[in-house]
Amino acid sequence: MAKVLTCPPELLKLDLTGKTYLVTGGNSGIGKITVEQLAKQGAHVVLACRRLDDGEKVRAEILATGARGTIEVLSLDLSDLASVRAFAAAFLAKHSQLHGLVNNAGVMNTPESKTKDGFEMQFGTNHLGHFLLTELLLDTLKQSAPSRIVNLSSCYHDIAMGREGEIHFEDIHFTTRKYDGWKAYAQSKLANLLHASELGRRLTGTGVIAVSVHPGWVRTRLIRLSMPLWMQDFALKPFLRLAGMIEPWEGTQSTLYALLAPEVLQHNGAYFSQVGMYREKSAAKGGWPLRSPNPQAHDAAAATRLYDESRKWVGLT
Ligand SMILES: NC(=O)c1ccc[n+]([C@@H]2O[C@H](COP(=O)([O-])OP(=O)(O)OC[C@H]3O[C@@H](n4cnc5c(N)ncnc54)[C@H](OP(=O)(O)O)[C@@H]3O)[C@@H](O)[C@H]2O)c1
């Protein structure tokens, strides 16, 4: 297994007092550790999640570790645009500053299903929910500049269980083609990457940067629809580790680097990857930043088209 990339320790000691961060899916996996680290460094962190009781439990757990910062739990269901709008309104009613938006929440390989608004579940949740959230918070991010947007993509934007990632513009929501849970995940993760690269272009000169990251193959609950968690966490754990699976703390390094490293400012719109599985073996060791082996990841016209169509889908004209 290639060496896991780690965030320089001095960045994890920066004083973030007075900074506000928002982490979607902050109650679990990579999101939870991201909230914990930012709060440890003194930030105010808004933990967005769909089950408030779970979020409150995590908040109490993190504060009990002696974190210096503060954590606020707010309700957000990314598979429901009305919930995204209500969340943004609640956030903006309380906050005039946002220094880091971490579009972290996600679902993987779901059975064929639709969001509340009728979008394919993975594209709707992973991309469109975050797209609308980002649009609604953009002015606040600009007012708070320098600020950053970090989208959790995946090496599966390139190839996911043998399926090459592609934005299938003719049928994004699988209305005519046969549904495939891995194709849909790859498409949604490519959308996360293209969203960040297009934002990078559009936000030039505003003091806001946007990047996407691959966190690694991380032992979290994400896999639950593809493998029982007891297999991942117990029966197969040593074998999966040998095969490259990493722990949540290691899987949070790319996000923290993207949020905190000064050199990231030189790479607006770029993709930062932990070790990963790509169609080109040379990419497997990852890179901060990494040039994706997926040709569509560099298609600026596709990124612009996705952005414009996403605005229409979420009801922004
Ligand atoms: N783990 C990996 O190997 C891996 C690899 C590449 C990329 N990623 C990406 O990393 C990100 C974090 O995943 P993870 O591995 O930490 O998985 P996780 O532990 O399953 O966390 C996913 C989070 O997303 C939340 N979420 C799912 N659907 C949501 C919705 N409709 N509205 C609001 N929140 C929702 C979940 O909330 P609930 O607790 O309510 O379900 C949970 O908090 C994802 O974007 C994933 O695609 C992970």
CSV table of C-alpha atoms and ligand atoms in Angstrom, one decimal:
chain,number,residue,atom,x,y,z
A,1,MET,CA,0.0,0.0,0.0
A,2,ALA,CA,1.3,3.5,-0.9
A,3,LYS,CA,2.2,5.8,2.0
A,4,VAL,CA,-0.8,7.7,3.4
A,5,LEU,CA,-0.5,11.4,2.9
A,6,THR,CA,-0.6,13.4,6.1
A,7,CYS,CA,-1.4,17.0,6.8
A,8,PRO,CA,1.7,18.9,8.2
A,9,PRO,CA,1.3,18.8,12.0
A,10,GLU,CA,1.9,22.6,12.3
A,11,LEU,CA,-1.4,23.2,10.4
A,12,LEU,CA,-3.2,21.1,13.0
A,13,LYS,CA,-2.0,23.5,15.7
A,14,LEU,CA,-3.2,26.7,14.0
A,15,ASP,CA,-5.4,28.8,16.2
A,16,LEU,CA,-8.8,29.0,14.5
A,17,THR,CA,-10.5,31.1,17.1
A,18,GLY,CA,-13.0,33.5,15.5
A,19,LYS,CA,-13.4,31.3,12.4
A,20,THR,CA,-16.7,29.6,11.4
A,21,TYR,CA,-16.8,26.4,9.5
A,22,LEU,CA,-19.7,24.3,8.2
A,23,VAL,CA,-19.4,20.5,7.8
A,24,THR,CA,-22.2,18.6,6.2
A,25,GLY,CA,-22.6,15.0,7.4
A,26,GLY,CA,-20.6,16.0,10.5
A,27,ASN,CA,-22.2,13.3,12.6
A,28,SER,CA,-20.3,10.4,11.1
A,29,GLY,CA,-17.0,9.2,9.5
A,30,ILE,CA,-14.8,11.8,7.9
A,31,GLY,CA,-17.2,14.6,8.7
A,32,LYS,CA,-17.2,13.8,12.4
A,33,ILE,CA,-13.4,13.9,12.6
A,34,THR,CA,-13.3,17.1,10.6
A,35,VAL,CA,-15.7,18.7,13.1
A,36,GLU,CA,-13.6,17.4,16.0
A,37,GLN,CA,-10.3,18.7,14.7
A,38,LEU,CA,-11.6,22.2,13.8
A,39,ALA,CA,-13.3,22.5,17.2
A,40,LYS,CA,-10.0,21.3,18.8
A,41,GLN,CA,-8.3,24.2,17.1
A,42,GLY,CA,-10.8,26.7,18.5
A,43,ALA,CA,-13.2,27.2,15.6
A,44,HIS,CA,-17.0,27.6,15.7
A,45,VAL,CA,-18.2,24.6,13.8
A,46,VAL,CA,-21.7,24.1,12.4
A,47,LEU,CA,-22.4,20.4,12.3
A,48,ALA,CA,-25.1,19.8,9.6
A,49,CYS,CA,-26.9,16.5,9.7
A,50,ARG,CA,-30.3,14.9,9.1
A,51,ARG,CA,-30.7,13.3,12.6
A,52,LEU,CA,-30.4,16.1,15.2
A,53,ASP,CA,-30.2,13.6,18.2
A,54,ASP,CA,-27.2,11.9,16.6
A,55,GLY,CA,-25.6,15.3,15.9
A,56,GLU,CA,-26.1,16.4,19.5
A,57,LYS,CA,-24.6,13.1,20.7
A,58,VAL,CA,-21.5,13.7,18.6
A,59,ARG,CA,-21.3,17.4,19.8
A,60,ALA,CA,-21.3,16.3,23.4
A,61,GLU,CA,-18.8,13.5,22.7
A,62,ILE,CA,-16.4,16.0,21.0
A,63,LEU,CA,-16.8,18.7,23.6
A,64,ALA,CA,-16.1,16.1,26.4
A,65,THR,CA,-12.6,15.6,24.8
A,66,GLY,CA,-11.8,19.2,25.9
A,67,ALA,CA,-12.1,20.9,22.5
A,68,ARG,CA,-11.6,24.7,22.8
A,69,GLY,CA,-14.0,25.7,20.1
A,70,THR,CA,-17.8,25.5,19.9
A,71,ILE,CA,-20.2,23.3,17.9
A,72,GLU,CA,-23.7,24.0,16.8
A,73,VAL,CA,-26.0,21.3,15.4
A,74,LEU,CA,-28.4,22.2,12.6
A,75,SER,CA,-30.8,20.0,10.6
A,76,LEU,CA,-30.1,19.4,6.9
A,77,ASP,CA,-31.4,16.8,4.5
A,78,LEU,CA,-29.5,17.1,1.2
A,79,SER,CA,-32.0,14.9,-0.5
A,80,ASP,CA,-34.7,17.5,-0.1
A,81,LEU,CA,-34.2,21.0,-1.5
A,82,ALA,CA,-36.7,22.5,0.8
A,83,SER,CA,-34.6,21.3,3.7
A,84,VAL,CA,-31.5,22.8,2.1
A,85,ARG,CA,-33.2,26.2,1.8
A,86,ALA,CA,-34.5,26.0,5.4
A,87,PHE,CA,-31.0,25.1,6.6
A,88,ALA,CA,-29.4,28.0,4.7
A,89,ALA,CA,-32.1,30.4,6.1
A,90,ALA,CA,-31.4,29.2,9.7
A,91,PHE,CA,-27.6,29.4,9.2
A,92,LEU,CA,-27.8,32.9,7.7
A,93,ALA,CA,-30.2,34.2,10.4
A,94,LYS,CA,-27.4,33.5,12.9
A,95,HIS,CA,-24.2,33.9,11.0
A,96,SER,CA,-22.7,36.6,8.9
A,97,GLN,CA,-19.3,34.8,8.5
A,98,LEU,CA,-18.3,31.5,6.9
A,99,HIS,CA,-14.6,30.7,6.4
A,100,GLY,CA,-14.9,27.1,5.3
A,101,LEU,CA,-17.7,25.1,3.8
A,102,VAL,CA,-17.1,21.4,3.7
A,103,ASN,CA,-19.5,19.6,1.4
A,104,ASN,CA,-18.8,16.3,3.0
A,105,ALA,CA,-22.0,14.3,3.3
A,106,GLY,CA,-22.7,11.5,0.8
A,107,VAL,CA,-24.3,8.2,0.0
A,108,MET,CA,-22.8,5.4,-2.1
A,109,ASN,CA,-24.2,2.7,-4.3
A,110,THR,CA,-27.8,3.2,-3.2
A,111,PRO,CA,-30.6,1.1,-4.7
A,112,GLU,CA,-32.5,2.9,-7.5
A,113,SER,CA,-34.4,5.7,-5.8
A,114,LYS,CA,-35.3,9.4,-6.1
A,115,THR,CA,-34.8,12.4,-3.9
A,116,LYS,CA,-37.8,14.4,-2.6
A,117,ASP,CA,-37.5,16.5,-5.8
A,118,GLY,CA,-37.4,13.6,-8.2
A,119,PHE,CA,-33.6,13.5,-8.8
A,120,GLU,CA,-31.6,10.3,-9.0
A,121,MET,CA,-30.7,9.8,-5.3
A,122,GLN,CA,-26.8,9.9,-5.5
A,123,PHE,CA,-26.6,12.8,-7.9
A,124,GLY,CA,-29.4,14.6,-6.1
A,125,THR,CA,-27.9,14.2,-2.6
A,126,ASN,CA,-24.1,14.3,-3.3
A,127,HIS,CA,-24.2,17.0,-5.9
A,128,LEU,CA,-27.4,18.9,-6.2
A,129,GLY,CA,-28.1,19.3,-2.5
A,130,HIS,CA,-24.5,20.6,-2.0
A,131,PHE,CA,-24.8,22.8,-5.1
A,132,LEU,CA,-27.8,24.6,-3.8
A,133,LEU,CA,-26.3,24.9,-0.3
A,134,THR,CA,-23.1,26.4,-1.8
A,135,GLU,CA,-25.0,28.9,-4.0
A,136,LEU,CA,-27.1,30.1,-1.0
A,137,LEU,CA,-24.0,30.6,1.1
A,138,LEU,CA,-21.7,32.1,-1.6
A,139,ASP,CA,-22.3,35.8,-0.6
A,140,THR,CA,-21.4,35.0,3.0
A,141,LEU,CA,-18.3,33.1,1.9
A,142,LYS,CA,-17.3,36.2,-0.2
A,143,GLN,CA,-17.9,38.5,2.7
A,144,SER,CA,-15.7,36.3,4.9
A,145,ALA,CA,-12.8,36.0,2.4
A,146,PRO,CA,-10.3,34.5,2.5
A,147,SER,CA,-12.5,31.5,2.7
A,148,ARG,CA,-12.6,28.0,1.2
A,149,ILE,CA,-15.1,25.5,-0.2
A,150,VAL,CA,-14.0,21.8,0.0
A,151,ASN,CA,-16.0,19.2,-1.9
A,152,LEU,CA,-15.6,15.6,-0.9
A,153,SER,CA,-15.2,13.8,-4.3
A,154,SER,CA,-13.6,10.3,-4.6
A,155,CYS,CA,-11.2,8.4,-6.8
A,156,TYR,CA,-14.4,6.7,-7.9
A,157,HIS,CA,-15.1,9.8,-10.0
A,158,ASP,CA,-12.5,8.2,-12.3
A,159,ILE,CA,-13.4,4.5,-12.1
A,160,ALA,CA,-15.8,2.9,-9.6
A,161,MET,CA,-15.9,-0.9,-9.6
A,162,GLY,CA,-15.0,-1.0,-13.3
A,163,ARG,CA,-17.4,1.8,-14.3
A,164,GLU,CA,-15.7,4.9,-15.8
A,165,GLY,CA,-17.0,8.1,-14.3
A,166,GLU,CA,-19.0,10.2,-16.8
A,167,ILE,CA,-21.6,13.0,-16.6
A,168,HIS,CA,-24.2,11.5,-18.9
A,169,PHE,CA,-25.9,14.8,-19.8
A,170,GLU,CA,-28.5,13.0,-22.0
A,171,ASP,CA,-29.8,11.1,-19.0
A,172,ILE,CA,-28.2,12.2,-15.7
A,173,HIS,CA,-31.1,10.8,-13.6
A,174,PHE,CA,-31.3,7.4,-15.2
A,175,THR,CA,-34.7,7.8,-16.6
A,176,THR,CA,-34.0,5.9,-19.9
A,177,ARG,CA,-30.8,4.0,-19.3
A,178,LYS,CA,-30.7,1.0,-16.9
A,179,TYR,CA,-29.8,2.0,-13.3
A,180,ASP,CA,-26.4,1.1,-12.0
A,181,GLY,CA,-25.6,2.1,-8.4
A,182,TRP,CA,-21.8,2.4,-9.1
A,183,LYS,CA,-22.2,4.4,-12.3
A,184,ALA,CA,-24.5,6.8,-10.4
A,185,TYR,CA,-22.0,7.1,-7.6
A,186,ALA,CA,-19.1,7.8,-10.1
A,187,GLN,CA,-21.2,10.4,-11.9
A,188,SER,CA,-22.1,12.1,-8.6
A,189,LYS,CA,-18.4,12.2,-7.5
A,190,LEU,CA,-17.3,13.5,-10.9
A,191,ALA,CA,-20.0,16.2,-10.4
A,192,ASN,CA,-18.4,17.1,-7.0
A,193,LEU,CA,-15.0,17.6,-8.7
A,194,LEU,CA,-16.4,19.6,-11.7
A,195,HIS,CA,-18.5,21.7,-9.4
A,196,ALA,CA,-15.3,22.7,-7.5
A,197,SER,CA,-13.3,23.4,-10.7
A,198,GLU,CA,-16.1,25.5,-12.2
A,199,LEU,CA,-16.4,27.4,-8.9
A,200,GLY,CA,-12.6,27.9,-8.9
A,201,ARG,CA,-13.0,29.7,-12.3
A,202,ARG,CA,-16.0,31.7,-11.3
A,203,LEU,CA,-14.6,32.8,-8.0
A,204,THR,CA,-11.3,34.1,-9.3
A,205,GLY,CA,-10.4,37.3,-7.6
A,206,THR,CA,-13.1,37.0,-4.8
A,207,GLY,CA,-10.8,35.6,-2.1
A,208,VAL,CA,-12.9,32.4,-2.1
A,209,ILE,CA,-11.3,29.2,-3.4
A,210,ALA,CA,-13.0,25.9,-4.2
A,211,VAL,CA,-11.3,22.5,-4.4
A,212,SER,CA,-12.3,18.8,-4.3
A,213,VAL,CA,-10.6,16.0,-2.5
A,214,HIS,CA,-10.4,12.2,-2.4
A,215,PRO,CA,-10.1,11.2,1.3
A,216,GLY,CA,-8.8,7.6,0.6
A,217,TRP,CA,-10.6,4.3,1.1
A,218,VAL,CA,-11.8,5.0,4.6
A,219,ARG,CA,-13.4,2.7,7.2
A,220,THR,CA,-16.7,4.5,7.7
A,221,ARG,CA,-20.4,3.7,7.4
A,222,LEU,CA,-20.4,4.7,3.7
A,223,ILE,CA,-20.0,1.1,2.6
A,224,ARG,CA,-23.1,-0.1,4.4
A,225,LEU,CA,-25.2,-0.6,1.3
A,226,SER,CA,-22.5,-2.7,-0.4
A,227,MET,CA,-21.1,-4.8,2.5
A,228,PRO,CA,-22.3,-5.4,6.1
A,229,LEU,CA,-20.5,-3.1,8.5
A,230,TRP,CA,-19.5,-6.1,10.8
A,231,MET,CA,-17.6,-7.5,7.9
A,232,GLN,CA,-15.7,-4.3,7.3
A,233,ASP,CA,-15.1,-3.4,11.0
A,234,PHE,CA,-14.4,-6.9,12.3
A,235,ALA,CA,-14.2,-10.0,10.2
A,236,LEU,CA,-12.3,-8.5,7.2
A,237,LYS,CA,-10.7,-5.5,8.9
A,238,PRO,CA,-7.0,-6.8,8.8
A,239,PHE,CA,-7.3,-7.9,5.2
A,240,LEU,CA,-9.0,-4.7,4.1
A,241,ARG,CA,-6.2,-2.7,5.8
A,242,LEU,CA,-3.6,-4.7,3.9
A,243,ALA,CA,-5.6,-4.0,0.7
A,244,GLY,CA,-5.4,-0.2,1.4
A,245,MET,CA,-8.4,0.7,3.7
A,246,ILE,CA,-7.4,3.5,6.1
A,247,GLU,CA,-8.9,4.8,9.4
A,248,PRO,CA,-11.1,7.9,9.6
A,249,TRP,CA,-8.3,10.1,11.1
A,250,GLU,CA,-6.1,9.2,8.1
A,251,GLY,CA,-9.1,9.8,5.8
A,252,THR,CA,-9.6,13.3,7.2
A,253,GLN,CA,-6.1,14.5,6.2
A,254,SER,CA,-7.0,15.6,2.7
A,255,THR,CA,-9.9,17.7,3.9
A,256,LEU,CA,-7.8,19.3,6.7
A,257,TYR,CA,-5.0,20.0,4.2
A,258,ALA,CA,-7.4,21.6,1.7
A,259,LEU,CA,-8.9,23.7,4.4
A,260,LEU,CA,-5.7,24.9,6.2
A,261,ALA,CA,-2.6,24.7,4.0
A,262,PRO,CA,-1.5,28.1,2.6
A,263,GLU,CA,-0.2,26.5,-0.7
A,264,VAL,CA,-3.7,25.3,-1.6
A,265,LEU,CA,-4.5,29.0,-2.4
A,266,GLN,CA,-2.3,28.6,-5.5
A,267,HIS,CA,-4.5,25.7,-6.7
A,268,ASN,CA,-8.0,27.2,-6.9
A,269,GLY,CA,-10.3,24.6,-8.6
A,270,ALA,CA,-7.9,21.7,-8.2
A,271,TYR,CA,-8.3,18.1,-7.0
A,272,PHE,CA,-6.4,16.8,-4.0
A,273,SER,CA,-6.1,13.1,-3.6
A,274,GLN,CA,-5.1,10.7,-0.8
A,275,VAL,CA,-3.8,7.3,-2.0
A,276,GLY,CA,-6.5,5.9,-4.3
A,277,MET,CA,-7.6,3.4,-7.0
A,278,TYR,CA,-7.4,5.0,-10.5
A,279,ARG,CA,-7.4,3.7,-14.0
A,280,GLU,CA,-3.8,4.9,-14.3
A,281,LYS,CA,-1.5,3.2,-11.8
A,282,SER,CA,0.8,6.3,-11.6
A,283,ALA,CA,-2.1,8.1,-9.8
A,284,ALA,CA,-2.4,5.5,-7.1
A,285,LYS,CA,-0.1,7.2,-4.6
A,286,GLY,CA,-2.3,10.3,-4.7
A,287,GLY,CA,-1.1,13.9,-4.8
A,288,TRP,CA,-1.9,17.3,-3.3
A,289,PRO,CA,-2.9,18.3,-6.0
A,290,LEU,CA,-3.4,15.4,-8.4
A,291,ARG,CA,-4.2,15.6,-12.1
A,292,SER,CA,-7.2,13.3,-12.5
A,293,PRO,CA,-6.8,10.5,-15.1
A,294,ASN,CA,-10.5,11.1,-16.1
A,295,PRO,CA,-10.5,13.2,-19.3
A,296,GLN,CA,-14.0,14.6,-18.4
A,297,ALA,CA,-12.5,16.0,-15.2
A,298,HIS,CA,-10.6,18.5,-17.4
A,299,ASP,CA,-13.5,19.4,-19.7
A,300,ALA,CA,-14.2,23.0,-18.8
A,301,ALA,CA,-17.3,23.1,-21.2
A,302,ALA,CA,-18.8,20.1,-19.3
A,303,ALA,CA,-18.1,21.8,-16.0
A,304,THR,CA,-19.9,25.0,-17.2
A,305,ARG,CA,-22.8,23.0,-18.6
A,306,LEU,CA,-23.2,21.1,-15.3
A,307,TYR,CA,-23.1,24.3,-13.3
A,308,ASP,CA,-25.7,26.0,-15.5
A,309,GLU,CA,-28.0,23.0,-15.6
A,310,SER,CA,-27.6,22.5,-11.8
A,311,ARG,CA,-28.8,26.1,-11.3
A,312,LYS,CA,-32.0,25.3,-13.2
A,313,TRP,CA,-32.6,21.9,-11.5
A,314,VAL,CA,-32.4,23.5,-8.0
A,315,GLY,CA,-34.7,26.4,-9.1
A,316,LEU,CA,-32.2,29.2,-9.4
A,317,THR,CA,-32.5,31.3,-12.6
B,1,LIG,N1,-15.2,6.3,3.1
B,1,LIG,C1,-14.6,6.2,1.9
B,1,LIG,O1,-13.9,5.3,1.6
B,1,LIG,C2,-14.8,7.4,1.0
B,1,LIG,C3,-14.0,7.3,-0.2
B,1,LIG,C4,-14.1,8.4,-1.1
B,1,LIG,C5,-15.0,9.4,-0.9
B,1,LIG,N2,-15.7,9.4,0.3
B,1,LIG,C6,-16.6,10.6,0.5
B,1,LIG,O2,-16.5,11.1,1.8
B,1,LIG,C7,-17.7,11.7,2.2
B,1,LIG,C8,-18.0,11.3,3.7
B,1,LIG,O3,-18.3,9.9,3.7
B,1,LIG,P1,-17.9,8.9,4.9
B,1,LIG,O4,-17.0,7.9,4.4
B,1,LIG,O5,-17.5,9.7,6.1
B,1,LIG,O6,-19.3,8.2,5.1
B,1,LIG,P2,-20.3,8.2,6.3
B,1,LIG,O7,-19.7,7.8,7.6
B,1,LIG,O8,-21.4,7.3,5.8
B,1,LIG,O9,-20.8,9.6,6.4
B,1,LIG,C9,-21.7,10.2,5.4
B,1,LIG,C10,-22.4,11.3,6.0
B,1,LIG,O10,-23.3,11.8,5.0
B,1,LIG,C11,-24.6,12.0,5.6
B,1,LIG,N3,-25.7,12.0,4.7
B,1,LIG,C12,-26.1,11.0,3.8
B,1,LIG,N4,-27.2,11.4,3.2
B,1,LIG,C13,-27.5,12.6,3.6
B,1,LIG,C14,-28.6,13.5,3.4
B,1,LIG,N5,-29.6,13.2,2.5
B,1,LIG,N6,-28.6,14.7,4.0
B,1,LIG,C15,-27.7,15.0,4.9
B,1,LIG,N7,-26.6,14.2,5.2
B,1,LIG,C16,-26.6,13.0,4.6
B,1,LIG,C17,-24.7,10.8,6.6
B,1,LIG,O11,-25.7,11.0,7.5
B,1,LIG,P3,-26.5,9.8,8.3
B,1,LIG,O12,-25.6,9.5,9.4
B,1,LIG,O13,-27.8,10.4,8.6
B,1,LIG,O14,-26.6,8.7,7.3
B,1,LIG,C18,-23.3,10.9,7.2
B,1,LIG,O15,-23.2,11.9,8.2
B,1,LIG,C19,-18.8,11.3,1.2
B,1,LIG,O16,-19.0,12.3,0.4
B,1,LIG,C20,-18.1,10.1,0.5
B,1,LIG,O17,-18.6,10.0,-0.9
B,1,LIG,C21,-15.6,8.4,1.2
